[in-house]
CSV table of C-alpha atoms in Angstrom, one decimal:
chain,number,residue,atom,x,y,z
A,12,UNK,CA,-0.9,24.8,-1.7
A,13,UNK,CA,0.5,25.6,-5.2
A,14,UNK,CA,-2.7,25.1,-7.0
A,15,UNK,CA,-4.0,28.7,-6.6
A,16,UNK,CA,-0.6,30.1,-7.6
A,17,UNK,CA,0.4,28.0,-10.7
A,18,UNK,CA,-2.8,26.2,-11.6
A,19,UNK,CA,-3.3,22.6,-12.7
A,20,UNK,CA,-0.9,23.0,-15.7
A,21,UNK,CA,1.9,24.1,-13.5
A,22,UNK,CA,1.4,21.2,-11.1
A,23,UNK,CA,1.4,18.7,-13.9
A,24,UNK,CA,4.5,20.3,-15.3
A,25,UNK,CA,6.3,19.8,-12.0
A,26,UNK,CA,5.0,16.2,-11.8
A,27,UNK,CA,6.3,15.3,-15.3
A,28,UNK,CA,9.7,17.0,-14.5
A,29,UNK,CA,10.2,14.9,-11.4
A,30,UNK,CA,9.5,11.7,-13.4
A,31,UNK,CA,12.0,12.8,-16.0
A,32,UNK,CA,14.6,13.5,-13.3
A,33,UNK,CA,14.1,10.1,-11.8
A,34,UNK,CA,14.3,8.3,-15.1
A,35,UNK,CA,17.4,10.4,-16.1
A,36,UNK,CA,19.2,9.4,-12.9
A,37,UNK,CA,19.1,5.8,-14.0
A,38,UNK,CA,21.3,6.7,-17.0
A,39,UNK,CA,24.2,7.4,-14.6
A,40,UNK,CA,23.7,4.5,-12.2
A,41,UNK,CA,25.7,1.3,-12.6
A,42,UNK,CA,23.4,-1.7,-12.1
A,43,UNK,CA,25.5,-4.9,-11.7
A,44,UNK,CA,24.2,-8.3,-12.9
A,45,UNK,CA,23.6,-10.6,-10.0
A,46,UNK,CA,25.2,-14.1,-10.0
A,47,UNK,CA,23.1,-16.9,-11.5
A,48,UNK,CA,21.3,-19.2,-9.1
A,49,UNK,CA,19.5,-22.5,-9.6
A,50,UNK,CA,16.1,-20.7,-9.2
A,51,UNK,CA,17.2,-18.3,-12.0
A,52,UNK,CA,18.0,-21.2,-14.3
A,53,UNK,CA,14.7,-22.8,-13.6
A,54,UNK,CA,12.8,-19.7,-14.7
A,55,UNK,CA,14.9,-19.0,-17.8
A,56,UNK,CA,13.3,-19.1,-21.2
A,57,UNK,CA,10.9,-17.1,-23.3
A,58,UNK,CA,9.4,-13.8,-22.1
A,59,UNK,CA,6.1,-15.6,-21.4
A,60,UNK,CA,7.8,-18.4,-19.4
A,61,UNK,CA,9.8,-15.9,-17.4
A,62,UNK,CA,6.7,-13.8,-16.7
A,63,UNK,CA,4.8,-16.8,-15.6
A,64,UNK,CA,7.7,-17.9,-13.4
A,65,UNK,CA,7.2,-14.9,-11.2
A,66,UNK,CA,3.7,-16.0,-10.3
A,67,UNK,CA,4.8,-19.7,-9.9
A,68,UNK,CA,7.5,-18.6,-7.5
A,69,UNK,CA,5.0,-16.7,-5.3
A,70,UNK,CA,2.3,-19.3,-5.4
A,71,UNK,CA,4.7,-22.1,-4.4
A,72,UNK,CA,5.7,-20.2,-1.2
A,73,UNK,CA,2.7,-19.8,1.2
A,74,UNK,CA,4.5,-17.1,3.2
A,75,UNK,CA,5.0,-14.9,0.1
A,76,UNK,CA,1.5,-15.6,-1.1
A,77,UNK,CA,0.1,-14.7,2.3
A,78,UNK,CA,2.0,-11.4,2.4
A,79,UNK,CA,0.8,-10.6,-1.0
A,80,UNK,CA,-2.8,-11.3,-0.2
A,81,UNK,CA,-2.4,-8.9,2.8
A,82,UNK,CA,-1.4,-6.2,0.4
A,83,UNK,CA,-4.1,-7.1,-2.1
A,84,UNK,CA,-6.9,-6.7,0.4
A,85,UNK,CA,-5.3,-3.8,2.2
A,86,UNK,CA,-4.9,-2.0,-1.1
A,87,UNK,CA,-8.5,-2.8,-1.9
A,88,UNK,CA,-9.8,-1.1,1.2
A,89,UNK,CA,-7.4,1.8,1.0
A,90,UNK,CA,-8.1,2.3,-2.7
A,91,UNK,CA,-11.9,2.5,-2.0
A,92,UNK,CA,-11.3,4.9,0.9
A,93,UNK,CA,-9.0,7.3,-0.9
A,94,UNK,CA,-11.1,7.3,-4.0
A,95,UNK,CA,-13.8,9.1,-2.0
A,96,UNK,CA,-11.5,11.2,0.2
A,97,UNK,CA,-11.3,14.2,-2.2
A,98,UNK,CA,-15.1,14.4,-2.8
A,99,UNK,CA,-15.8,13.8,0.9
A,100,UNK,CA,-13.6,16.7,2.0
A,101,UNK,CA,-14.9,19.0,-0.8
A,102,UNK,CA,-18.5,18.1,0.0
A,103,UNK,CA,-18.0,18.9,3.7
A,104,UNK,CA,-16.3,22.2,3.0
A,105,UNK,CA,-18.5,23.6,0.2
A,106,UNK,CA,-15.8,22.8,-2.4
A,107,UNK,CA,-13.0,24.6,-0.6
A,108,UNK,CA,-9.9,23.7,-2.7
A,109,UNK,CA,-7.6,25.4,-0.2
A,110,UNK,CA,-8.7,23.1,2.6
A,111,UNK,CA,-8.4,20.1,0.4
A,112,UNK,CA,-5.0,21.2,-0.8
A,113,UNK,CA,-3.9,21.7,2.8
A,114,UNK,CA,-4.9,18.1,3.7
A,115,UNK,CA,-3.1,16.7,0.7
A,116,UNK,CA,0.0,18.7,1.5
A,117,UNK,CA,-0.1,17.6,5.1
A,118,UNK,CA,-0.2,14.0,4.0
A,119,UNK,CA,2.8,14.4,1.7
A,120,UNK,CA,4.7,16.0,4.6
A,121,UNK,CA,3.7,13.1,6.9
A,122,UNK,CA,5.1,10.6,4.4
A,123,UNK,CA,8.4,12.4,4.2
A,124,UNK,CA,8.6,12.5,8.0
A,125,UNK,CA,7.9,8.8,8.0
A,126,UNK,CA,10.6,8.1,5.5
A,127,UNK,CA,13.2,10.1,7.6
A,128,UNK,CA,12.2,8.2,10.7
A,129,UNK,CA,12.5,4.8,8.9
A,130,UNK,CA,15.9,5.8,7.6
A,131,UNK,CA,17.1,6.6,11.1
A,132,UNK,CA,15.4,3.8,12.9
A,133,UNK,CA,15.4,0.9,10.4
A,134,UNK,CA,12.1,-0.5,11.5
A,135,UNK,CA,11.2,-3.6,13.5
A,136,UNK,CA,13.9,-6.3,13.7
A,137,UNK,CA,11.1,-8.7,12.7
A,138,UNK,CA,10.0,-7.2,9.5
A,139,UNK,CA,6.6,-8.9,9.4
A,140,UNK,CA,5.7,-6.8,12.4
A,141,UNK,CA,6.3,-3.6,10.4
A,142,UNK,CA,3.9,-4.8,7.7
A,143,UNK,CA,1.1,-6.1,9.9
A,144,UNK,CA,1.2,-3.4,12.6
A,145,UNK,CA,1.5,-0.8,9.9
A,146,UNK,CA,-1.7,-1.9,8.3
A,147,UNK,CA,-3.5,-2.1,11.6
A,148,UNK,CA,-2.6,1.4,12.6
A,149,UNK,CA,-2.9,3.1,9.3
A,150,UNK,CA,-6.4,1.7,8.9
A,151,UNK,CA,-7.6,3.1,12.2
A,152,UNK,CA,-5.6,6.3,12.3
A,153,UNK,CA,-5.1,7.2,8.7
A,154,UNK,CA,-8.4,6.1,7.2
A,155,UNK,CA,-11.1,5.8,9.8
A,156,UNK,CA,-10.2,9.1,11.5
A,157,UNK,CA,-10.3,10.9,8.2
A,158,UNK,CA,-13.8,9.6,7.7
A,159,UNK,CA,-14.9,10.7,11.2
A,160,UNK,CA,-13.3,14.1,10.8
A,161,UNK,CA,-15.3,17.1,9.7
A,162,UNK,CA,-12.6,19.7,9.5
A,163,UNK,CA,-8.9,20.4,9.5
A,164,UNK,CA,-8.6,19.9,13.3
A,165,UNK,CA,-8.9,16.1,12.8
A,166,UNK,CA,-8.1,15.7,9.1
A,167,UNK,CA,-4.6,17.1,9.4
A,168,UNK,CA,-3.3,14.9,12.3
A,169,UNK,CA,-5.1,11.9,10.9
A,170,UNK,CA,-3.5,12.1,7.5
A,171,UNK,CA,-0.1,13.0,8.8
A,172,UNK,CA,0.0,10.1,11.2
A,173,UNK,CA,-1.5,7.7,8.6
A,174,UNK,CA,1.0,8.7,5.9
A,175,UNK,CA,3.9,8.4,8.3
A,176,UNK,CA,3.1,4.7,8.6
A,177,UNK,CA,3.2,4.1,4.9
A,178,UNK,CA,7.1,4.0,4.8
A,179,UNK,CA,7.0,1.5,7.7
A,180,UNK,CA,4.7,-0.9,5.7
A,181,UNK,CA,6.4,-0.6,2.4
A,182,UNK,CA,10.1,-0.6,3.5
A,183,UNK,CA,9.4,-3.6,5.9
A,184,UNK,CA,7.8,-5.5,3.1
A,185,UNK,CA,10.4,-4.6,0.5
A,186,UNK,CA,13.3,-5.6,2.9
A,187,UNK,CA,11.6,-8.9,3.5
A,188,UNK,CA,11.1,-9.7,-0.1
A,189,UNK,CA,14.7,-8.6,-1.1
A,190,UNK,CA,16.1,-10.8,1.6
A,191,UNK,CA,14.1,-13.9,0.7
A,192,UNK,CA,14.1,-13.8,-3.2
A,193,UNK,CA,17.3,-14.5,-5.1
A,194,UNK,CA,18.5,-11.4,-6.9
A,195,UNK,CA,18.5,-12.9,-10.4
A,196,UNK,CA,14.8,-13.6,-10.2
A,197,UNK,CA,13.7,-10.5,-8.3
A,198,UNK,CA,12.7,-8.7,-11.5
A,199,UNK,CA,10.2,-11.4,-12.5
A,200,UNK,CA,9.0,-12.1,-9.0
A,201,UNK,CA,8.6,-8.4,-8.0
A,202,UNK,CA,6.7,-7.7,-11.3
A,203,UNK,CA,4.2,-10.5,-10.5
A,204,UNK,CA,4.0,-9.3,-6.9
A,205,UNK,CA,3.2,-5.7,-7.9
A,206,UNK,CA,0.6,-6.9,-10.4
A,207,UNK,CA,-1.2,-8.9,-7.7
A,208,UNK,CA,-1.0,-5.9,-5.3
A,209,UNK,CA,-2.1,-3.3,-7.8
A,210,UNK,CA,-4.8,-5.4,-9.4
A,211,UNK,CA,-7.2,-3.6,-7.1
A,212,UNK,CA,-6.5,-0.2,-8.7
A,213,UNK,CA,-9.2,-0.4,-11.4
A,214,UNK,CA,-11.6,-2.2,-9.1
A,215,UNK,CA,-11.5,0.2,-6.1
A,216,UNK,CA,-13.0,3.3,-7.8
A,217,UNK,CA,-15.9,1.3,-9.2
A,218,UNK,CA,-16.8,-0.1,-5.8
A,219,UNK,CA,-16.3,3.3,-4.2
A,220,UNK,CA,-18.4,5.1,-6.7
A,221,UNK,CA,-21.3,2.7,-6.5
A,222,UNK,CA,-21.4,2.5,-2.7
A,223,UNK,CA,-21.0,6.3,-2.3
A,224,UNK,CA,-23.4,7.5,-5.0
A,225,UNK,CA,-26.2,4.9,-4.7
A,226,UNK,CA,-26.0,3.5,-1.1
A,227,UNK,CA,-24.3,5.5,1.6
A,228,UNK,CA,-24.6,9.2,0.5
A,229,UNK,CA,-28.4,9.1,-0.2
A,230,UNK,CA,-29.1,7.3,3.1
A,231,UNK,CA,-26.9,9.6,5.2
A,232,UNK,CA,-28.6,12.7,3.8
A,233,UNK,CA,-32.1,11.7,5.0
A,234,UNK,CA,-33.6,10.3,8.2
A,235,UNK,CA,-33.0,6.6,7.9
A,236,UNK,CA,-31.9,3.7,10.0
A,237,UNK,CA,-28.3,4.1,8.8
A,238,UNK,CA,-28.1,7.8,9.6
A,239,UNK,CA,-29.7,7.1,13.0
A,240,UNK,CA,-27.0,4.5,13.8
A,241,UNK,CA,-23.9,6.3,12.4
A,242,UNK,CA,-25.0,9.9,12.4
A,243,UNK,CA,-23.4,10.6,15.7
A,244,UNK,CA,-20.1,9.2,14.4
A,245,UNK,CA,-19.8,10.9,11.0
A,246,UNK,CA,-22.7,13.4,11.0
A,247,UNK,CA,-25.3,13.7,8.3
A,248,UNK,CA,-25.6,15.6,5.0
A,249,UNK,CA,-23.2,15.9,2.1
A,250,UNK,CA,-20.1,13.9,2.6
A,251,UNK,CA,-21.3,11.9,5.5
A,252,UNK,CA,-21.9,8.8,3.5
A,253,UNK,CA,-18.4,8.9,2.0
A,254,UNK,CA,-17.0,9.5,5.5
A,255,UNK,CA,-18.8,6.4,6.7
A,256,UNK,CA,-17.4,4.5,3.8
A,257,UNK,CA,-13.9,5.6,4.8
A,258,UNK,CA,-14.5,4.4,8.4
A,259,UNK,CA,-15.6,1.0,7.2
A,260,UNK,CA,-12.6,0.7,4.9
A,261,UNK,CA,-10.2,1.8,7.6
A,262,UNK,CA,-11.6,-0.9,9.9
A,263,UNK,CA,-11.3,-3.4,7.0
A,264,UNK,CA,-7.7,-2.6,6.4
A,265,UNK,CA,-6.9,-2.9,10.1
A,266,UNK,CA,-8.6,-6.3,10.2
A,267,UNK,CA,-6.5,-7.4,7.2
A,268,UNK,CA,-3.3,-6.5,9.1
A,269,UNK,CA,-4.6,-8.2,12.3
A,270,UNK,CA,-5.5,-11.4,10.3
A,271,UNK,CA,-1.9,-11.8,9.5
A,272,UNK,CA,-1.1,-12.7,13.1
A,273,UNK,CA,-3.6,-15.6,12.9
A,274,UNK,CA,-1.9,-17.0,9.8
A,275,UNK,CA,1.4,-18.8,10.7
A,276,UNK,CA,2.7,-18.6,7.2
A,277,UNK,CA,2.5,-14.8,7.3
A,278,UNK,CA,3.3,-14.3,11.0
A,279,UNK,CA,6.4,-16.5,10.8
A,280,UNK,CA,7.5,-15.6,7.2
A,281,UNK,CA,11.0,-14.7,8.2
A,282,UNK,CA,11.6,-18.1,9.9
A,283,UNK,CA,9.9,-20.2,7.3
A,284,UNK,CA,11.7,-18.6,4.3
A,285,UNK,CA,15.5,-18.8,4.2
A,286,UNK,CA,17.4,-15.7,3.1
A,287,UNK,CA,18.7,-16.1,-0.5
A,288,UNK,CA,22.3,-15.6,0.6
A,289,UNK,CA,22.0,-18.5,3.0
A,290,UNK,CA,20.8,-20.7,0.2
A,291,UNK,CA,23.8,-19.6,-1.9
A,292,UNK,CA,26.2,-20.5,0.8
A,293,UNK,CA,24.7,-24.0,1.3
A,294,UNK,CA,24.9,-24.6,-2.5
A,295,UNK,CA,28.5,-23.4,-2.6
A,296,UNK,CA,29.4,-25.6,0.4
A,297,UNK,CA,27.8,-28.7,-1.0
A,298,UNK,CA,29.5,-28.3,-4.4
């Protein structure tokens, strides 16, 4: 919405200013040092040992590893889809930046609404439901419907509803990890966790570009078997191939969330992993 008014330079200036504000706020926040645990002592050492310990911690716990693989594959499908979202919308609207900006703004509003709802509601009592159901719904609603849509009448509700689910997924997952991982090793473990989850970031654009430019877009612009099968769903012509790719990726993300219910280590993560404060109490009692 601001792009026609202040241009790209103005937008980037606001973006940088918000990061500076966030970093500056940390200067005034007191961050206490958590008490040392046995897990923290085991992972102490050189920077390389402590970095490796984060991965060891996750790989030794099937429930945490399973949750992380859910995010790895979910992020992979989402990254592919949202790489082509912008060119898909622009291709279908004759490069109308106002329409694209409206969709982006609607998505941002949806995420804020989702955050407010999560703050008031708190999410599912069983936090693994928030992660898995969130992935199932956001894949179908927030990604596949965007690919099917051909105008604002579907793009706006799809992206609003899809982005509203992101706080449910992330806050449920964050609460689960913070409850299960001892505070004095969370820095190491969470760094490893994010590296695994975000490893898809450089991969997704490559896959998206190859599939869109060389496979789906050419075949959806001409009479072919692919356009004959899916033309009624996403249409034909410019942007249709990218829309079809978003549909496939949305279904893939939904299947990733659904698969978690068939993996006991993921489905029952909260029962299989004790809370870190419970472990502390047991250690204190035995000593």
